[in-house]
Short mmCIF file of C-alpha atoms in Angstrom, two decimals:
data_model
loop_
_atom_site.label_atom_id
_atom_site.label_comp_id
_atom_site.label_asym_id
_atom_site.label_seq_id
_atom_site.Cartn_x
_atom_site.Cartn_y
_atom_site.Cartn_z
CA UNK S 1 2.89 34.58 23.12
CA UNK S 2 4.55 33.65 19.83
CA UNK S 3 4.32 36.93 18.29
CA UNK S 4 5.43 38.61 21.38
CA UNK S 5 8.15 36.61 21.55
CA UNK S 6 9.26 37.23 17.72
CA UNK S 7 8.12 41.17 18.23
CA UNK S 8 11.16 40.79 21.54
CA UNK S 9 13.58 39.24 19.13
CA UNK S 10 13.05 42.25 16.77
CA UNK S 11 13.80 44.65 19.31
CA UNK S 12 16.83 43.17 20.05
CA UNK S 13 18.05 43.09 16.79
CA UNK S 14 17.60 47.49 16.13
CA UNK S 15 18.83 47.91 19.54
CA UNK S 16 16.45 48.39 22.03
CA UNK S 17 16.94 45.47 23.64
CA UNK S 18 20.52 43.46 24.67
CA UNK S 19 20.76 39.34 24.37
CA UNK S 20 20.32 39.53 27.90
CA UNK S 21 17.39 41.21 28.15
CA UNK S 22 15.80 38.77 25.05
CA UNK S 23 16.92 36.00 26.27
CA UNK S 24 15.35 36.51 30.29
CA UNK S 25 12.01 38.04 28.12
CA UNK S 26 12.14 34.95 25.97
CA UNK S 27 12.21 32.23 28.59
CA UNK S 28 9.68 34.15 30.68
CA UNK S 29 7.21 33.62 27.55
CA UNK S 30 8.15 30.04 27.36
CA UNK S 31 7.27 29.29 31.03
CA UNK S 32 4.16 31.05 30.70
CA UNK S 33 2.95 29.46 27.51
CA UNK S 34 3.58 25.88 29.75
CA UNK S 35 1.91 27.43 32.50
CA UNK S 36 -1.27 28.25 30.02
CA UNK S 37 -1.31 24.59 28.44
CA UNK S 38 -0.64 23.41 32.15
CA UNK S 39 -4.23 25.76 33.45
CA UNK S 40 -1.93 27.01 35.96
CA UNK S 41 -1.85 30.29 34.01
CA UNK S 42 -5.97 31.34 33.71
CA UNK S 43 -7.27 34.67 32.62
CA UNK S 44 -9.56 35.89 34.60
CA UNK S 45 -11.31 39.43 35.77
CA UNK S 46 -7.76 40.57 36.74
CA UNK S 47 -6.52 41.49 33.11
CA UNK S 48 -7.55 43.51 30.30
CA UNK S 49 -7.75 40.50 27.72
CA UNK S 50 -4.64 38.46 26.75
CA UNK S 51 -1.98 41.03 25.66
CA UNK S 52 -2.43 42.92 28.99
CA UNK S 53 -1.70 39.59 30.80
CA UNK S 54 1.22 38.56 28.73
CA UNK S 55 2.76 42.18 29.41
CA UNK S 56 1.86 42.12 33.23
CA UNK S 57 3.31 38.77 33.78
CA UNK S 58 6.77 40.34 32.38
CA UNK S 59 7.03 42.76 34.18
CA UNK S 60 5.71 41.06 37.72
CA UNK S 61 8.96 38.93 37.15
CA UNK S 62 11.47 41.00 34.79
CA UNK S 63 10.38 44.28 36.32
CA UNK S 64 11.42 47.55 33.82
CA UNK S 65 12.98 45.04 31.35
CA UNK S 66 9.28 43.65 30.98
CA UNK S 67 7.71 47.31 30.85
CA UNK S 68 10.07 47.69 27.10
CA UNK S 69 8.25 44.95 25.67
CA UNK S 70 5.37 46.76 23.97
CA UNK S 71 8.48 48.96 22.62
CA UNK S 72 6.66 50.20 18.93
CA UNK S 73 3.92 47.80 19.07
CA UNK S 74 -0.09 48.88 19.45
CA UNK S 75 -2.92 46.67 21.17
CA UNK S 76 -4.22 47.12 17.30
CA UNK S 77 -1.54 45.22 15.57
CA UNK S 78 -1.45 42.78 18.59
CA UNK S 79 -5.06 41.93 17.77
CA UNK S 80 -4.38 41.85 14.24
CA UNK S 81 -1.23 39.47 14.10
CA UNK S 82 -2.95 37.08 16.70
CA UNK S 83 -6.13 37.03 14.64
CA UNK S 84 -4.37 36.48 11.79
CA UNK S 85 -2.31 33.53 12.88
CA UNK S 86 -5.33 31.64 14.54
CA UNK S 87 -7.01 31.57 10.52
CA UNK S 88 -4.07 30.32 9.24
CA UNK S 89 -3.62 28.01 10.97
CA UNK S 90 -7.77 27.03 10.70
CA UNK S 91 -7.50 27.67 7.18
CA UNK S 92 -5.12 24.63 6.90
CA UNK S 93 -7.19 22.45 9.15
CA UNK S 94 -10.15 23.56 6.50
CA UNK S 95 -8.29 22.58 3.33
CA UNK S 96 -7.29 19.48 5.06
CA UNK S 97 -10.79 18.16 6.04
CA UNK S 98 -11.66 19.02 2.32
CA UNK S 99 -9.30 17.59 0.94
CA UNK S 100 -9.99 14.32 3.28
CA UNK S 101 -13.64 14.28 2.10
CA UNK S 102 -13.18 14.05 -1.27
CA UNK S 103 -10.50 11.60 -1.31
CA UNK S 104 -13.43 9.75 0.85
CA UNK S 105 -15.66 9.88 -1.60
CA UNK S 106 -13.02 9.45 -5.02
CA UNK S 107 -12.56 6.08 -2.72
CA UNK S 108 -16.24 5.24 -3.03
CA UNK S 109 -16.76 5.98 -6.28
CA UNK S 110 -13.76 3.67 -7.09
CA UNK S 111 -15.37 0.96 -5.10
CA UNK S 112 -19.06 1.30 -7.05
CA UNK S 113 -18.51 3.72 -10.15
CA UNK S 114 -21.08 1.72 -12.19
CA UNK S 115 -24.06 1.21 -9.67
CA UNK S 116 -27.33 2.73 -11.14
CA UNK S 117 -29.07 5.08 -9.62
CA UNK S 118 -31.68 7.27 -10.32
CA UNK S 119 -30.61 11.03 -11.84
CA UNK S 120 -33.16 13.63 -10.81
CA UNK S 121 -33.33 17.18 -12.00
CA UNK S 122 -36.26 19.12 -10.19
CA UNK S 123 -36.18 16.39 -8.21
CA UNK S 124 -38.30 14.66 -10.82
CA UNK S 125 -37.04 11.42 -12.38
CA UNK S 126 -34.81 12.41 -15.27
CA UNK S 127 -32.25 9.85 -16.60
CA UNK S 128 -30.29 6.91 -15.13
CA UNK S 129 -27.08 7.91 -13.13
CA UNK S 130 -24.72 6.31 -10.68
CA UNK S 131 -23.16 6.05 -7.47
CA UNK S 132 -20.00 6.85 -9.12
CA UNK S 133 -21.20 9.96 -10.51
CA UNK S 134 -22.59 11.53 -7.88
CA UNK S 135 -19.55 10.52 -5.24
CA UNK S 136 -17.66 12.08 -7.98
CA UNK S 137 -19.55 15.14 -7.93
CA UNK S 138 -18.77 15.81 -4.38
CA UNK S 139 -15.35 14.48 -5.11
CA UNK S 140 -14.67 17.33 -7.56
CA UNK S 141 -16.70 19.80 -5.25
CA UNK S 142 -14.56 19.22 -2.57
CA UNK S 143 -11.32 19.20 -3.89
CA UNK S 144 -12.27 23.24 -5.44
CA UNK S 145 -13.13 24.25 -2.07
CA UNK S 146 -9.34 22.52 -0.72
CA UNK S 147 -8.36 25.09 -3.69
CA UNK S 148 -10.15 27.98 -2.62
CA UNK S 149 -9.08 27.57 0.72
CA UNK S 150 -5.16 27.43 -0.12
CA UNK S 151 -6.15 30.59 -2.18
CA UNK S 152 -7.63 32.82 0.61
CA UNK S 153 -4.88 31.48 2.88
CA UNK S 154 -2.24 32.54 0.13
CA UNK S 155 -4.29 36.13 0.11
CA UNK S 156 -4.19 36.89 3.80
CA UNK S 157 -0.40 35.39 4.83
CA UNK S 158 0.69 38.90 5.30
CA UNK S 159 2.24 40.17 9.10
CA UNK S 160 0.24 43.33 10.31
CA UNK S 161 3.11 42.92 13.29
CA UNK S 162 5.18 46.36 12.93
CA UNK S 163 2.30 48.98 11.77
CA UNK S 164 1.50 50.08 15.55
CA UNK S 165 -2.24 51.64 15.89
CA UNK S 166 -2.39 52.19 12.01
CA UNK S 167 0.67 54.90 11.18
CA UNK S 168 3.55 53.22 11.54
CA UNK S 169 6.11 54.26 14.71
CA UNK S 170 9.46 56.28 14.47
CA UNK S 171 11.62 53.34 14.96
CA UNK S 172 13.67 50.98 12.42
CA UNK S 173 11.38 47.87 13.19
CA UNK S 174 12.88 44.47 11.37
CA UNK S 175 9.34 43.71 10.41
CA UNK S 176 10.28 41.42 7.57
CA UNK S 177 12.57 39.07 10.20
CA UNK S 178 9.57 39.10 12.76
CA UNK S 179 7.41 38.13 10.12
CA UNK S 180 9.63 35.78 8.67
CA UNK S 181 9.50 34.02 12.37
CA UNK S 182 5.95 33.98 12.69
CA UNK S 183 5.71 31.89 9.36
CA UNK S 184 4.20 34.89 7.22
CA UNK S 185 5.32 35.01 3.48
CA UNK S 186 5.15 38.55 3.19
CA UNK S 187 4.81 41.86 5.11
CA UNK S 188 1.01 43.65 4.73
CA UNK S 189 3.07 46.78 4.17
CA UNK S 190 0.70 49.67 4.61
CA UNK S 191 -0.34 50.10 8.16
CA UNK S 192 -4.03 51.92 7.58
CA UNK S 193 -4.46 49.09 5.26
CA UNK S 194 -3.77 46.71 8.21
CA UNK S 195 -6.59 48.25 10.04
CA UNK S 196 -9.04 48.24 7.37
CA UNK S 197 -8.30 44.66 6.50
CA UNK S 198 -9.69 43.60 9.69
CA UNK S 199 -13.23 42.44 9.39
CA UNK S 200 -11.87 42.01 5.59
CA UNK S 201 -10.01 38.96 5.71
CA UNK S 202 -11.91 37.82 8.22
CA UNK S 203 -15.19 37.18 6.05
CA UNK S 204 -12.70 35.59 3.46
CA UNK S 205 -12.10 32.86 5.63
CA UNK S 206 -15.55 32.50 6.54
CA UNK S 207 -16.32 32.33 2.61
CA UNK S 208 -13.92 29.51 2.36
CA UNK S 209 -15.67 27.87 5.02
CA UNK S 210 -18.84 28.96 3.95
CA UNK S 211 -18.36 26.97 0.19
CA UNK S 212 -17.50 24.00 2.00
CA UNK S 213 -20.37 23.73 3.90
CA UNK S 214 -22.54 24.69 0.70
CA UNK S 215 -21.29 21.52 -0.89
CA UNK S 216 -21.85 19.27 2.55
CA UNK S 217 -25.39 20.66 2.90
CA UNK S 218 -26.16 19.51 -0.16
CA UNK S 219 -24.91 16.27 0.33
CA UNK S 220 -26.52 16.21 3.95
CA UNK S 221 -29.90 16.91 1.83
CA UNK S 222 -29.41 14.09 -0.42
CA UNK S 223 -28.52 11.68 2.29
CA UNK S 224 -32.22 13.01 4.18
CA UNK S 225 -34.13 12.30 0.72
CA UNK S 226 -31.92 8.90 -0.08
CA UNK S 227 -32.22 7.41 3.17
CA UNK S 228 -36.03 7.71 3.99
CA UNK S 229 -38.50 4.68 2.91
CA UNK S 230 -39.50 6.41 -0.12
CA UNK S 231 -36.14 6.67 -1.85
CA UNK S 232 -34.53 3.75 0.59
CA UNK S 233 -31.15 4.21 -1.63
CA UNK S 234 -28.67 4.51 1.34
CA UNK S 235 -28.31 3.21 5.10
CA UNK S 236 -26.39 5.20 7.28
CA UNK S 237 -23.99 3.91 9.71
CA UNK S 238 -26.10 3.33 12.97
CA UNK S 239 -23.77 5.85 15.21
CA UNK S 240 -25.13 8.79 12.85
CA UNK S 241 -28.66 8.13 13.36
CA UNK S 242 -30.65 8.26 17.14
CA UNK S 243 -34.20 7.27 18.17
CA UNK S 244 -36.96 8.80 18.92
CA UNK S 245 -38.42 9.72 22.12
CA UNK S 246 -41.46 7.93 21.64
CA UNK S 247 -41.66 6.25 18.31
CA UNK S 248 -39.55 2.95 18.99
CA UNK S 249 -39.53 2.09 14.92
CA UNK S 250 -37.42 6.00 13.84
CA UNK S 251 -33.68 5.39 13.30
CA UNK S 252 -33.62 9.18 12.60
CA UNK S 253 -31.05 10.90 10.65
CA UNK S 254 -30.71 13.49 13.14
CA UNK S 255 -26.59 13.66 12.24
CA UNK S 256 -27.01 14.76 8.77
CA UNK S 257 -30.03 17.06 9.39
CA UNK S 258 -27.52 19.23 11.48
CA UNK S 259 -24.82 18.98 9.34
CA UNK S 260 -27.52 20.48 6.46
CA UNK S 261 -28.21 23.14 8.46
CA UNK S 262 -25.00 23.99 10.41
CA UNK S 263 -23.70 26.04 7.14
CA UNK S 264 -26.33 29.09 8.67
CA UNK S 265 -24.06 29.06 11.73
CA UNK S 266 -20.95 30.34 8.59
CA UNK S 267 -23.67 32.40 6.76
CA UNK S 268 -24.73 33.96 9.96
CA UNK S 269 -21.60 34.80 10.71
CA UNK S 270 -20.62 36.72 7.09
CA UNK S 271 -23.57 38.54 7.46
CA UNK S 272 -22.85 39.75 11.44
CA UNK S 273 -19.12 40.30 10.68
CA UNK S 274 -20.14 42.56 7.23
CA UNK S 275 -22.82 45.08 8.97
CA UNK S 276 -20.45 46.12 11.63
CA UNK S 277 -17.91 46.52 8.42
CA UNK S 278 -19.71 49.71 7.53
CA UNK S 279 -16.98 51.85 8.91
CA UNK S 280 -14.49 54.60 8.07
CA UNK S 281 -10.58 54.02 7.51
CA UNK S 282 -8.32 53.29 10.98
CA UNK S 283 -9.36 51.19 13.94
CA UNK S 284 -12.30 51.72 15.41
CA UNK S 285 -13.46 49.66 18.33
CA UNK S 286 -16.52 48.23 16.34
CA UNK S 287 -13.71 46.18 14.83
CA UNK S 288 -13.71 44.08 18.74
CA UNK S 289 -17.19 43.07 17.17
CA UNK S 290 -15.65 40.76 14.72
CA UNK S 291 -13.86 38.30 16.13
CA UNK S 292 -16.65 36.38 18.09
CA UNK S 293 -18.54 35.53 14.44
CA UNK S 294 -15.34 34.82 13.06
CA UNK S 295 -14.30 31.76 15.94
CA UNK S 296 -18.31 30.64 15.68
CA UNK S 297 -18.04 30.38 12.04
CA UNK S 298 -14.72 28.46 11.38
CA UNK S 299 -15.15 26.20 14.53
CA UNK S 300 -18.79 25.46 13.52
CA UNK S 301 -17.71 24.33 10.45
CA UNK S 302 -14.55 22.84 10.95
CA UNK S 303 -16.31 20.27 13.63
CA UNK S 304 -19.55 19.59 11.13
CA UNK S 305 -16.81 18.49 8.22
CA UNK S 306 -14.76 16.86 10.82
CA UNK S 307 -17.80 14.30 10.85
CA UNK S 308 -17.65 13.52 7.36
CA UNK S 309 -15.23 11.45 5.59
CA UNK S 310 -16.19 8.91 8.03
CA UNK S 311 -20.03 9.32 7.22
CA UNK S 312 -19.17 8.62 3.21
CA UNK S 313 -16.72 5.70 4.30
CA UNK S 314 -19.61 4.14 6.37
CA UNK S 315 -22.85 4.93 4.29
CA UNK S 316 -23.96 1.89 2.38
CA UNK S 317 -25.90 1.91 -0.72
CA UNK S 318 -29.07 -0.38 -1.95
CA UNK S 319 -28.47 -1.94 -5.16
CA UNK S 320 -32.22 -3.27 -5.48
CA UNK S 321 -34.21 -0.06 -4.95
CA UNK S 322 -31.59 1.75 -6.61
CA UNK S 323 -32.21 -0.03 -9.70
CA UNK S 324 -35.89 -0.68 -8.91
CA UNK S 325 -36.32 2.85 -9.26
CA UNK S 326 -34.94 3.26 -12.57
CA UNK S 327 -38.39 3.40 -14.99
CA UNK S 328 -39.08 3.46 -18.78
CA UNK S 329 -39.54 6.85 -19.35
CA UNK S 330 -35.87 7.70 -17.48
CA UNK S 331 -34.34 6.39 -20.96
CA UNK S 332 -36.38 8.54 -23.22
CA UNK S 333 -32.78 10.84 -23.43
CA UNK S 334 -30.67 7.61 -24.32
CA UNK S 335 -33.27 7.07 -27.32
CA UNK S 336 -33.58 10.28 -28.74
CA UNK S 337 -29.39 10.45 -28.96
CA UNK S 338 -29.44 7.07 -31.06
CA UNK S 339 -31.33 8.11 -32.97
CA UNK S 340 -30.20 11.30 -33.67
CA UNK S 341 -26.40 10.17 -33.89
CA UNK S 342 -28.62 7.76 -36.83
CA UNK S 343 -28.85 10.97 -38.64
CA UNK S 344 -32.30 12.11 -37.42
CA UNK S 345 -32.49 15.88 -36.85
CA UNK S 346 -32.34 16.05 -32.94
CA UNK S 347 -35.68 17.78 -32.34
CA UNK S 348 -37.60 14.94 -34.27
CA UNK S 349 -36.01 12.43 -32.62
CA UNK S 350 -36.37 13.87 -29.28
CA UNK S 351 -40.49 13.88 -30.32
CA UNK S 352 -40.32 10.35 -31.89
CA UNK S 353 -38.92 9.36 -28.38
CA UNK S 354 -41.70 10.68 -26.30
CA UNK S 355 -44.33 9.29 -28.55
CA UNK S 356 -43.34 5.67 -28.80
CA UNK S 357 -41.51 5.34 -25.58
CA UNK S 358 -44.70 3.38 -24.26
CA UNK S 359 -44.32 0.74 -26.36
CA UNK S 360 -40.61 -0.15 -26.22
CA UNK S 361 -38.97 -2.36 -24.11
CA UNK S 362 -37.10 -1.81 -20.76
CA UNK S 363 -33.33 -1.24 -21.48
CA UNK S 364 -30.58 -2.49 -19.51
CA UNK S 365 -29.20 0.20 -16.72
CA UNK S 366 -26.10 -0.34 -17.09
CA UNK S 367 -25.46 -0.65 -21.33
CA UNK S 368 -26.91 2.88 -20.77
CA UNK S 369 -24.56 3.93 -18.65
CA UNK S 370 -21.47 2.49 -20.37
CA UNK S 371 -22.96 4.20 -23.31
CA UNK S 372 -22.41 7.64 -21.73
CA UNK S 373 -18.86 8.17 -22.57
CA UNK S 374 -19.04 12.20 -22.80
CA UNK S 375 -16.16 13.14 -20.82
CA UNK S 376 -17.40 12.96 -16.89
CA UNK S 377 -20.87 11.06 -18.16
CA UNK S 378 -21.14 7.51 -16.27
CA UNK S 379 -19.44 5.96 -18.84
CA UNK S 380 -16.41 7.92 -18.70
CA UNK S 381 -16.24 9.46 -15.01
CA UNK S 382 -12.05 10.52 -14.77
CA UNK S 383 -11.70 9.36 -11.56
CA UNK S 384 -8.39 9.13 -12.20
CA UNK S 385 -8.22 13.05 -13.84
CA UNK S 386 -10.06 14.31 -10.41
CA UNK S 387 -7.69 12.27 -8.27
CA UNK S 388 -4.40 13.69 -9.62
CA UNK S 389 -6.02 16.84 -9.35
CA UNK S 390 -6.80 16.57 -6.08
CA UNK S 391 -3.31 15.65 -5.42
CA UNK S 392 -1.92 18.73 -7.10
CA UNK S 393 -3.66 20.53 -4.85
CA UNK S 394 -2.94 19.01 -1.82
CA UNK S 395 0.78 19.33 -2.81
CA UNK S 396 -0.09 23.11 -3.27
CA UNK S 397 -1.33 23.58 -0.10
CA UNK S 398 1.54 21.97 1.76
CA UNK S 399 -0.86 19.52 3.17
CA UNK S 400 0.05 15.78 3.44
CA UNK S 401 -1.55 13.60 0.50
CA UNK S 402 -1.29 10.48 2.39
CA UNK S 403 -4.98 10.20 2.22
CA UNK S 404 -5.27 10.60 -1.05
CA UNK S 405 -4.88 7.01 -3.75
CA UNK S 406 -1.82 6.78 -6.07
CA UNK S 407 -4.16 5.43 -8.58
CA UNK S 408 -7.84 5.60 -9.54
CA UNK S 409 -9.51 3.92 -12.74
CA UNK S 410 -10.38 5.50 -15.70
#
């Protein structure tokens, strides 16, 4: 209805419409959009899809004045300039829920950045970590994919509105002022190109979402491995777990398992969208194939992440087995850097360290910890570095930064 109503405008403005004529066409759009949001307006088997149904009701009430309103336009760049405005305007809801979960979890690194944890790699015991490290991990991770995001949504702000079924039409169209309308920064100029983008920029949105919910399911997977008895390092909040049908001890994290594995919904998507892809240059009605994955994709992922600043905000962590599960040999690193910042060549160090690290004493979490000043280390996280990033790029994406801290310690 928008883009109609902006293509109407246009017409007006090379002639092939008078104010009178816009301005009946115009307020017939307005009263149907209220009769949409009101579900007196429904599509049904009666129409075609949506663009039949806008052009039918104009011309049941405007009669021939109605029938001028597809005037230079093509079902094809219909489709396209709808499409494109619905991932827009997802892409900003994306960027936005990244942007909100990692100014969650900056805020609960803040609250805890020295808490020791256990630091695994191959899920082995490695060296001793913290809560602020990894919150600030997912911090960082979060606030790249708000980047990305604004990036692919830069990419594809182009109007298709104006290039007809994929040649162009022998009239002056004002593309740039109907674009300009619609909220486009720029035309997408060539109109084969227009065609062959779709599908295209289609699986770049689902890429942005698709990073995003790389990074939640490995959170999600942390979260399953932290909260069972084994690891016992986090509690969820109790409206993210259920019970079980028959087991009346399981507080089962049944919320983060699907968040871990709702990121094959975005994957599954790609892939669909991609094999129909294999196609030659102007429209071809495969391209109708597309746009199903597409809304299955974004909205899948857009509701999981929806779910999660309040899941970091609410998660609570276990000091005791945290620390508890900190052993001897986790500090075998720490020992082999003394001494080799004492002058001893790295590698002999690093072999004194395994041999005697039997006989030495336990050290104290957190000295090591405060000891690991490399820039980002536990010592030295840059909360406050990542923050003002993440603020620059919530500025850059014209999205609020309300949510976002001022300040964050060093």
């Amino acid at each position: 209805i928008r883009a109609t109503a902006a293509h109407v405008r246009g017409l007006e403005r090379i002639g092939i419409l008078d104010a009178g004529e816009t301005a009946r066409l115009c307020s017939l759009l307005d009263e149907l959009l209220e009769e949409f949001e009101a579900g007196r307006f429904v599509l049904d088997e009666r129409f075609e899809d949506g663009h039949s149904a806008i052009e039918l009701y104009l011309t049941e009430r405007a009669g021939p004045v109605g029938a001028k309103v597809h005037t230079g336009r093509s079902r094809n760049d219909q489709v396209a300039v709808a499409t494109r405005l619905y991932i827009k305007d997802r892409l900003e809801q994306l960027a936005e829920s990244c942007g909100r979960i990692a100014g969650a979890c900056l805020d609960r690194a803040v609250e805890a950045p020295d808490l020791p944890m256990p630091g695994y790699t191959h899920l082995q015991r490695a060296v001793p970590s913290s809560t602020g490290l990894w919150l600030a991990a997912f911090a960082e991770a979060f606030t790249d994919n708000l980047a990305f995001t604004s990036q692919v949504s830069a990419l594809i702000d182009c109007s298709p509105l104006g290039t007809a079924a994929g040649y162009g039409v022998n009239l002056p169209l004002d593309r740039e002022g109907v674009a300009a309308e619609l909220g486009f920064s720029r035309l997408q100029i060539n109109p084969m190109y227009t065609q062959n983008s779709r599908g295209k920029f289609e699986v770049m949105a689902l890429q942005a979402a698709l990073h995003a919910m790389q990074d939640l399911r490995r959170l999600a997977w942390d979260l399953s491995l932290f909260t069972t008895a084994e690891f016992g390092f986090v509690r969820l909040p109790v409206r993210y777990t259920t019970g079980s049908s028959i087991m009346p001890n399981k507080a089962n994290p049944d919320v983060v398992e699907l968040l871990r594995g709702r990121a094959a919904t975005v994957e599954a998507a790609i892939a669909e969208i991609q094999s129909v892809l294999s196609l030659p240059s102007g429209y071809q009605r495969d391209l109708q194939l597309t746009k199903a994955p597409l809304i299955r994709g974004i909205e899948a992922a857009l509701q999981a992440l929806s779910l999660v600043p309040a899941l970091v905000t609410g998660m609570e962590f276990d000091a005791e087995a945290m620390r508890a599960a900190i052993s001897m040999d986790m500090f075998a690193t720490d020992i082999a850097l003394e001494r080799s910042a004492a002058g001893v060549p790295f590698r002999d160090a690093y072999l004194e360290a395994k041999r005697t690290l039997d006989t030495l004493e336990v050290p104290d979490a957190a000295a090591s910890l405060a000891q690991r000043v490399s820039p980002g280390g536990c010592g030295n996280l840059l909360l406050a570095a990542i923050g003002r990033r993440l603020r620059e790029e919530t500025a850059r994406a014209g999205l609020s930064a309300a949510a976002v801290p001022d300040e964050f310690p060093k």
